[in-house]
XYZ file of C-alpha atoms in Angstrom:
408
model
C 4.379 29.025 0.965
C 5.278 30.098 4.707
C 3.858 27.826 7.574
C 0.872 29.610 7.696
C 0.367 29.806 4.904
C 0.050 26.260 4.037
C -1.908 25.346 7.166
C -4.236 28.057 5.815
C -4.481 26.738 2.937
C -4.471 22.735 4.016
C -8.135 24.906 5.958
C -9.936 25.762 3.534
C -9.466 22.963 1.062
C -11.015 20.319 3.958
C -14.329 19.535 4.980
C -16.916 21.323 6.604
C -18.475 19.254 7.966
C -15.627 16.969 9.283
C -14.046 20.325 10.444
C -17.810 21.246 12.554
C -17.663 17.155 13.427
C -14.397 18.426 15.107
C -15.297 22.037 16.754
C -17.954 20.781 18.276
C -15.918 17.257 19.945
C -13.526 20.100 21.222
C -16.064 21.858 22.494
C -18.048 18.874 24.354
C -14.736 18.117 25.907
C -13.038 21.242 26.915
C -16.906 21.939 28.214
C -16.573 19.235 29.513
C -13.419 19.592 31.827
C -14.768 23.635 32.483
C -18.129 22.272 33.915
C -17.194 23.843 37.731
C -14.293 24.563 37.227
C -15.347 28.403 38.131
C -11.785 28.927 35.095
C -14.022 32.672 34.386
C -10.880 33.638 31.806
C -10.115 30.432 29.554
C -14.105 29.571 29.211
C -14.428 33.965 28.396
C -12.642 33.863 25.375
C -14.121 30.480 24.104
C -17.452 32.831 24.797
C -15.991 35.298 22.464
C -15.600 32.551 19.740
C -18.553 31.815 19.578
C -19.761 35.503 19.818
C -18.175 36.122 16.923
C -19.270 33.788 15.040
C -22.645 34.755 15.605
C -21.429 38.285 15.435
C -20.356 38.106 11.827
C -23.487 36.055 11.064
C -25.263 38.879 12.432
C -24.467 42.113 9.791
C -24.019 40.109 7.062
C -27.830 38.646 7.526
C -29.923 41.088 6.715
C -27.558 41.850 3.280
C -28.027 38.874 2.150
C -31.697 38.682 2.453
C -31.995 41.644 0.576
C -29.476 40.428 -2.074
C -30.445 37.174 -2.858
C -33.960 37.940 -3.867
C -33.701 40.860 -5.059
C -31.062 38.823 -7.812
C -33.039 36.125 -8.240
C -35.703 37.833 -9.885
C -33.802 40.185 -11.459
C -31.903 37.691 -12.754
C -34.277 34.681 -13.142
C -35.666 33.820 -17.554
C -39.143 33.080 -15.986
C -39.782 32.309 -19.456
C -40.137 29.505 -22.703
C -39.806 25.803 -21.425
C -43.612 24.174 -21.931
C -44.191 22.768 -18.484
C -42.890 25.584 -16.583
C -45.675 27.003 -15.332
C -46.841 24.074 -13.788
C -43.068 22.649 -12.678
C -42.648 26.284 -10.497
C -46.633 25.592 -9.255
C -45.548 22.803 -7.804
C -42.010 24.397 -6.338
C -44.281 26.528 -4.659
C -46.621 23.646 -3.338
C -44.088 21.499 -2.378
C -42.372 24.199 -0.363
C -45.381 25.436 1.299
C -47.240 21.818 2.157
C -43.325 20.861 3.928
C -43.796 24.383 5.823
C -47.096 23.138 7.270
C -45.659 20.090 7.953
C -43.241 20.756 9.820
C -45.029 24.185 11.879
C -47.644 20.611 12.369
C -45.002 18.763 13.566
C -43.636 21.892 16.014
C -46.689 21.376 18.044
C -46.775 17.814 18.548
C -43.166 17.429 19.664
C -42.576 20.403 20.167
C -38.139 21.475 21.667
C -37.158 23.960 22.600
C -33.421 25.447 23.056
C -30.684 25.939 25.292
C -30.715 30.678 24.337
C -28.553 33.549 26.462
C -30.458 36.357 27.867
C -33.763 35.236 27.142
C -35.128 37.761 29.415
C -35.732 40.654 27.468
C -35.262 38.079 24.030
C -38.879 39.743 23.080
C -40.296 43.172 21.687
C -44.078 43.540 22.049
C -44.354 39.886 21.953
C -48.061 39.710 19.144
C -51.210 38.151 21.153
C -53.204 36.875 18.053
C -52.874 37.159 14.149
C -54.589 40.712 14.132
C -51.700 41.922 15.328
C -49.555 40.140 13.624
C -51.037 41.055 10.550
C -50.691 44.728 11.920
C -47.292 44.121 13.088
C -46.066 43.371 9.815
C -47.749 45.470 7.037
C -46.101 48.330 9.367
C -42.732 46.555 9.109
C -43.535 46.349 4.847
C -43.381 49.546 4.796
C -40.241 50.599 6.612
C -37.268 52.770 5.646
C -34.810 50.430 3.549
C -31.760 51.649 4.937
C -33.738 50.854 8.762
C -34.553 48.087 8.094
C -31.215 46.623 6.979
C -29.449 48.654 9.917
C -32.052 47.325 11.966
C -32.437 43.337 10.519
C -36.208 43.723 9.887
C -36.360 41.357 8.268
C -39.632 41.704 6.334
C -39.697 44.791 4.978
C -35.818 44.373 3.733
C -37.868 41.285 1.615
C -40.814 43.684 1.297
C -37.900 46.076 -0.941
C -36.222 42.831 -2.308
C -39.610 41.946 -4.265
C -40.680 45.215 -5.069
C -37.580 46.085 -5.876
C -36.129 43.853 -8.042
C -39.807 43.223 -9.728
C -38.993 47.004 -10.148
C -35.889 46.170 -11.974
C -37.290 43.716 -14.108
C -36.497 45.468 -16.964
C -33.034 46.731 -16.462
C -30.002 46.834 -18.995
C -27.467 44.301 -18.934
C -24.589 46.571 -16.790
C -27.555 46.746 -14.508
C -28.089 43.171 -14.539
C -24.037 42.034 -14.286
C -23.955 44.135 -11.483
C -26.395 42.047 -9.347
C -24.504 39.417 -11.055
C -21.326 40.535 -9.127
C -22.735 41.820 -5.857
C -25.084 38.384 -5.385
C -21.085 36.488 -6.572
C -19.978 38.852 -3.370
C -22.071 38.857 -1.272
C -22.175 34.675 -1.975
C -18.358 34.447 -1.226
C -17.918 36.470 1.892
C -21.075 34.204 3.473
C -19.096 31.133 1.926
C -15.976 32.973 4.406
C -17.804 33.152 7.576
C -19.217 29.501 7.627
C -15.774 28.311 6.851
C -14.848 30.151 10.110
C -18.139 28.171 11.522
C -15.675 25.350 13.135
C -14.232 28.202 15.785
C -17.668 29.503 16.499
C -18.865 25.898 17.533
C -16.104 25.390 19.107
C -16.356 28.367 21.738
C -20.407 28.516 21.224
C -20.348 24.888 22.559
C -17.637 24.563 24.827
C -19.748 27.232 26.649
C -22.619 25.937 26.905
C -21.526 22.135 27.593
C -19.193 24.492 30.492
C -22.557 26.445 31.730
C -25.581 23.301 32.107
C -24.163 19.966 31.076
C -24.377 17.747 28.546
C -28.217 17.943 28.981
C -27.395 20.681 26.242
C -26.938 18.705 23.856
C -29.028 16.224 24.796
C -32.101 19.234 23.216
C -30.077 19.423 20.081
C -30.764 15.075 19.510
C -34.089 15.785 19.871
C -34.098 19.291 17.540
C -33.020 17.426 15.157
C -34.944 14.565 15.389
C -37.826 16.490 14.440
C -36.109 18.115 11.906
C -34.906 15.450 10.200
C -38.054 13.166 10.539
C -39.683 15.714 9.289
C -38.230 15.944 5.666
C -38.210 12.246 5.704
C -41.600 12.299 6.056
C -42.124 15.010 2.879
C -39.973 12.782 0.764
C -42.301 9.743 0.990
C -45.623 10.891 2.004
C -46.435 14.914 0.769
C -43.940 14.018 -2.166
C -46.044 11.325 -3.203
C -48.605 12.212 -2.510
C -48.171 15.151 -5.290
C -46.576 12.318 -7.787
C -49.837 10.360 -7.231
C -52.069 13.377 -7.959
C -50.227 14.169 -10.940
C -49.473 11.101 -12.776
C -51.757 8.283 -11.375
C -49.618 5.864 -10.822
C -47.464 4.705 -8.059
C -45.044 7.388 -6.918
C -41.977 5.266 -5.324
C -40.584 4.591 -8.267
C -39.312 7.417 -9.514
C -39.066 8.410 -6.404
C -36.492 6.508 -5.247
C -34.457 6.787 -8.818
C -34.430 10.506 -7.516
C -32.992 9.896 -3.850
C -30.370 7.322 -5.285
C -29.023 9.748 -7.882
C -30.202 13.281 -7.095
C -30.134 12.712 -3.458
C -27.112 10.580 -2.736
C -24.361 13.834 -3.323
C -25.712 16.847 -2.795
C -25.840 14.419 1.395
C -22.763 15.176 0.642
C -22.475 18.622 -1.650
C -24.697 20.293 0.865
C -24.896 22.764 -1.750
C -28.581 22.710 -3.238
C -26.185 24.605 -7.051
C -23.236 22.883 -6.901
C -25.723 19.544 -7.207
C -27.397 21.197 -10.726
C -24.958 19.411 -13.205
C -26.322 16.366 -11.203
C -29.792 17.194 -12.105
C -28.941 18.019 -15.381
C -26.879 14.263 -16.218
C -30.278 12.298 -14.018
C -32.703 14.866 -16.606
C -31.053 13.949 -19.421
C -31.395 9.868 -18.633
C -34.474 10.152 -17.792
C -35.508 10.776 -21.303
C -37.077 14.939 -20.244
C -38.037 17.305 -22.219
C -34.266 19.445 -22.235
C -36.083 23.106 -22.892
C -37.944 22.252 -19.621
C -35.502 20.935 -17.279
C -32.258 23.365 -18.844
C -34.179 25.927 -16.772
C -36.495 24.298 -14.381
C -33.446 22.614 -12.402
C -31.000 26.106 -12.186
C -34.412 27.816 -11.067
C -35.333 25.003 -8.721
C -32.061 25.172 -6.847
C -33.007 28.444 -6.052
C -36.846 28.431 -5.308
C -37.429 25.365 -4.184
C -36.484 25.041 -0.619
C -38.680 22.333 1.015
C -36.772 20.338 3.340
C -35.029 24.868 4.305
C -39.116 25.351 4.861
C -39.236 23.063 7.663
C -35.129 24.084 8.819
C -36.758 27.705 8.825
C -40.625 26.626 10.644
C -39.014 23.822 13.186
C -36.212 26.599 14.559
C -38.400 29.458 14.887
C -40.611 27.416 16.536
C -38.052 26.285 18.871
C -37.120 29.417 19.810
C -40.707 30.389 20.637
C -41.037 27.305 22.712
C -37.925 27.961 24.325
C -38.895 31.634 25.149
C -42.353 31.065 26.238
C -44.203 32.902 23.430
C -48.313 31.366 22.737
C -49.062 30.775 18.778
C -52.636 30.852 17.455
C -53.872 28.921 14.261
C -53.398 31.950 12.709
C -50.884 32.767 13.792
C -49.132 29.461 12.771
C -50.655 29.224 9.771
C -49.200 32.408 8.403
C -46.011 30.927 10.521
C -45.853 28.623 7.176
C -46.500 31.094 4.533
C -43.686 33.165 5.515
C -41.199 29.725 6.401
C -41.880 29.273 2.859
C -40.893 32.730 1.336
C -37.916 32.755 2.736
C -37.073 29.514 2.187
C -36.753 29.850 -1.365
C -34.640 33.181 -0.922
C -32.566 31.093 1.172
C -28.783 30.815 -0.660
C -27.420 28.154 -2.564
C -24.547 27.557 -0.380
C -23.955 25.100 3.075
C -25.801 25.963 6.049
C -27.659 28.987 3.921
C -31.314 28.025 5.004
C -30.375 29.309 8.123
C -29.537 32.998 7.490
C -33.483 33.246 7.590
C -34.203 32.675 10.446
C -33.773 35.694 11.911
C -37.722 36.454 9.330
C -39.564 33.962 10.750
C -38.749 34.834 14.265
C -39.453 38.301 13.639
C -43.665 37.095 13.365
C -43.506 36.457 17.047
C -41.266 39.778 18.015
C -38.390 37.511 18.349
C -34.883 39.613 18.835
C -31.941 39.557 16.709
C -29.536 38.836 19.348
C -32.202 35.189 20.231
C -32.625 34.846 16.363
C -28.702 34.428 15.618
C -27.920 31.773 18.198
C -30.734 29.962 17.416
C -28.449 30.747 13.849
C -25.717 29.479 15.506
C -27.813 26.707 16.643
C -28.488 25.002 13.219
C -25.047 25.215 12.861
C -23.606 23.256 14.913
C -26.926 20.662 13.734
C -26.080 21.617 10.430
C -23.721 17.982 9.832
C -26.881 16.029 9.896
C -29.982 18.378 9.018
C -28.219 20.872 6.129
C -26.563 17.444 4.096
C -30.689 16.032 4.843
C -32.495 19.403 3.991
C -29.762 19.926 0.279
C -30.707 15.834 -0.554
C -34.472 16.674 -0.372
C -33.748 19.834 -1.898
C -32.613 18.916 -5.056
C -33.923 14.963 -5.453
C -37.239 17.303 -5.773
C -36.083 19.264 -8.238
C -35.934 16.331 -10.796
C -38.539 14.460 -8.848
C -41.213 17.890 -10.217
C -39.849 18.173 -13.383
C -40.253 14.929 -14.367
C -43.764 14.079 -13.116
C -44.601 18.298 -15.488
C -42.244 16.543 -18.414
C -43.483 15.841 -21.778
C -42.129 13.047 -22.288
C -41.417 11.935 -18.430
C -42.221 7.886 -19.116
């Protein structure tokens, strides 16, 4: 193994969170040094790194959404285990309420982003809910190949759900194909995300070089809104759901789930990676094994309250930046779309960010702008994605516990 191979292996085996932090710090320092220098070549090089990263995201996102949603429907076993229907209902209600909380928080504490080329960022911006629904219907019946090539995420989601339902009864060979394709796409996404430190370095460098450190202060406000909403979901929304079901003090169970599930999920930043931890916690809580053996893996795929918060807040931040007016009906529709989109988010770190274009498409926001929003998501993802995963994963156990016949 030569020196380059050793260096590459050391990088790929390294902690992504630390690497992204280093990318942010180095980018901020480089941008500060270049601010007002007029050195177009170095700024252009940094911008090239950021554009390559955004371009890779733009290329893989439509395929990822289609494959993940379709594969989830084709491969998941939704039967068996008493109380499973209640768990699935709680997953759906919890994710929708989280999305509604995020939309409400975005209206109360509006945030904006530092985006480029916003003059041509929208296409026929919808003026009210009727226009949105009409556009939504036409996007749903778009040719699937055209939807994939143009980034029409509403059409992609429609064909993924329809195709998944149509193939639910397919043979094992076809299911193996879906499983393999899903695994392959996930590997590509992981590879792209491993390159995030370089892309983020370039994006932060250009942002600071052109606008100064004010852009980072804006990201801090966005992060406060995101994390604050997720904490509200964890301690208020989830507590209300638990009390409504059990009529008992919800906080002892919530704190147990946060302590023994959320802490590990915070550092792994993957609901899928935290499945063994959650299964062990369910055993410690003496829950129904027939239930949690299905509900926990299922929750790692479809119970995504934190992801719904991320999608809604970042989409509305882009909307605020572009000066688009949002009425009540459109905001409600965004909540539903964010909740549905969150259910299709990937199990890897940063997976929810890939669904942001789906929400942005409701407002006619171009794919290029949506990809810039994703890149900003990676910049704040050092904290945001960790808190998001902690909320998602701990809620899997929480809702399983209150649905289990053996829950105490």
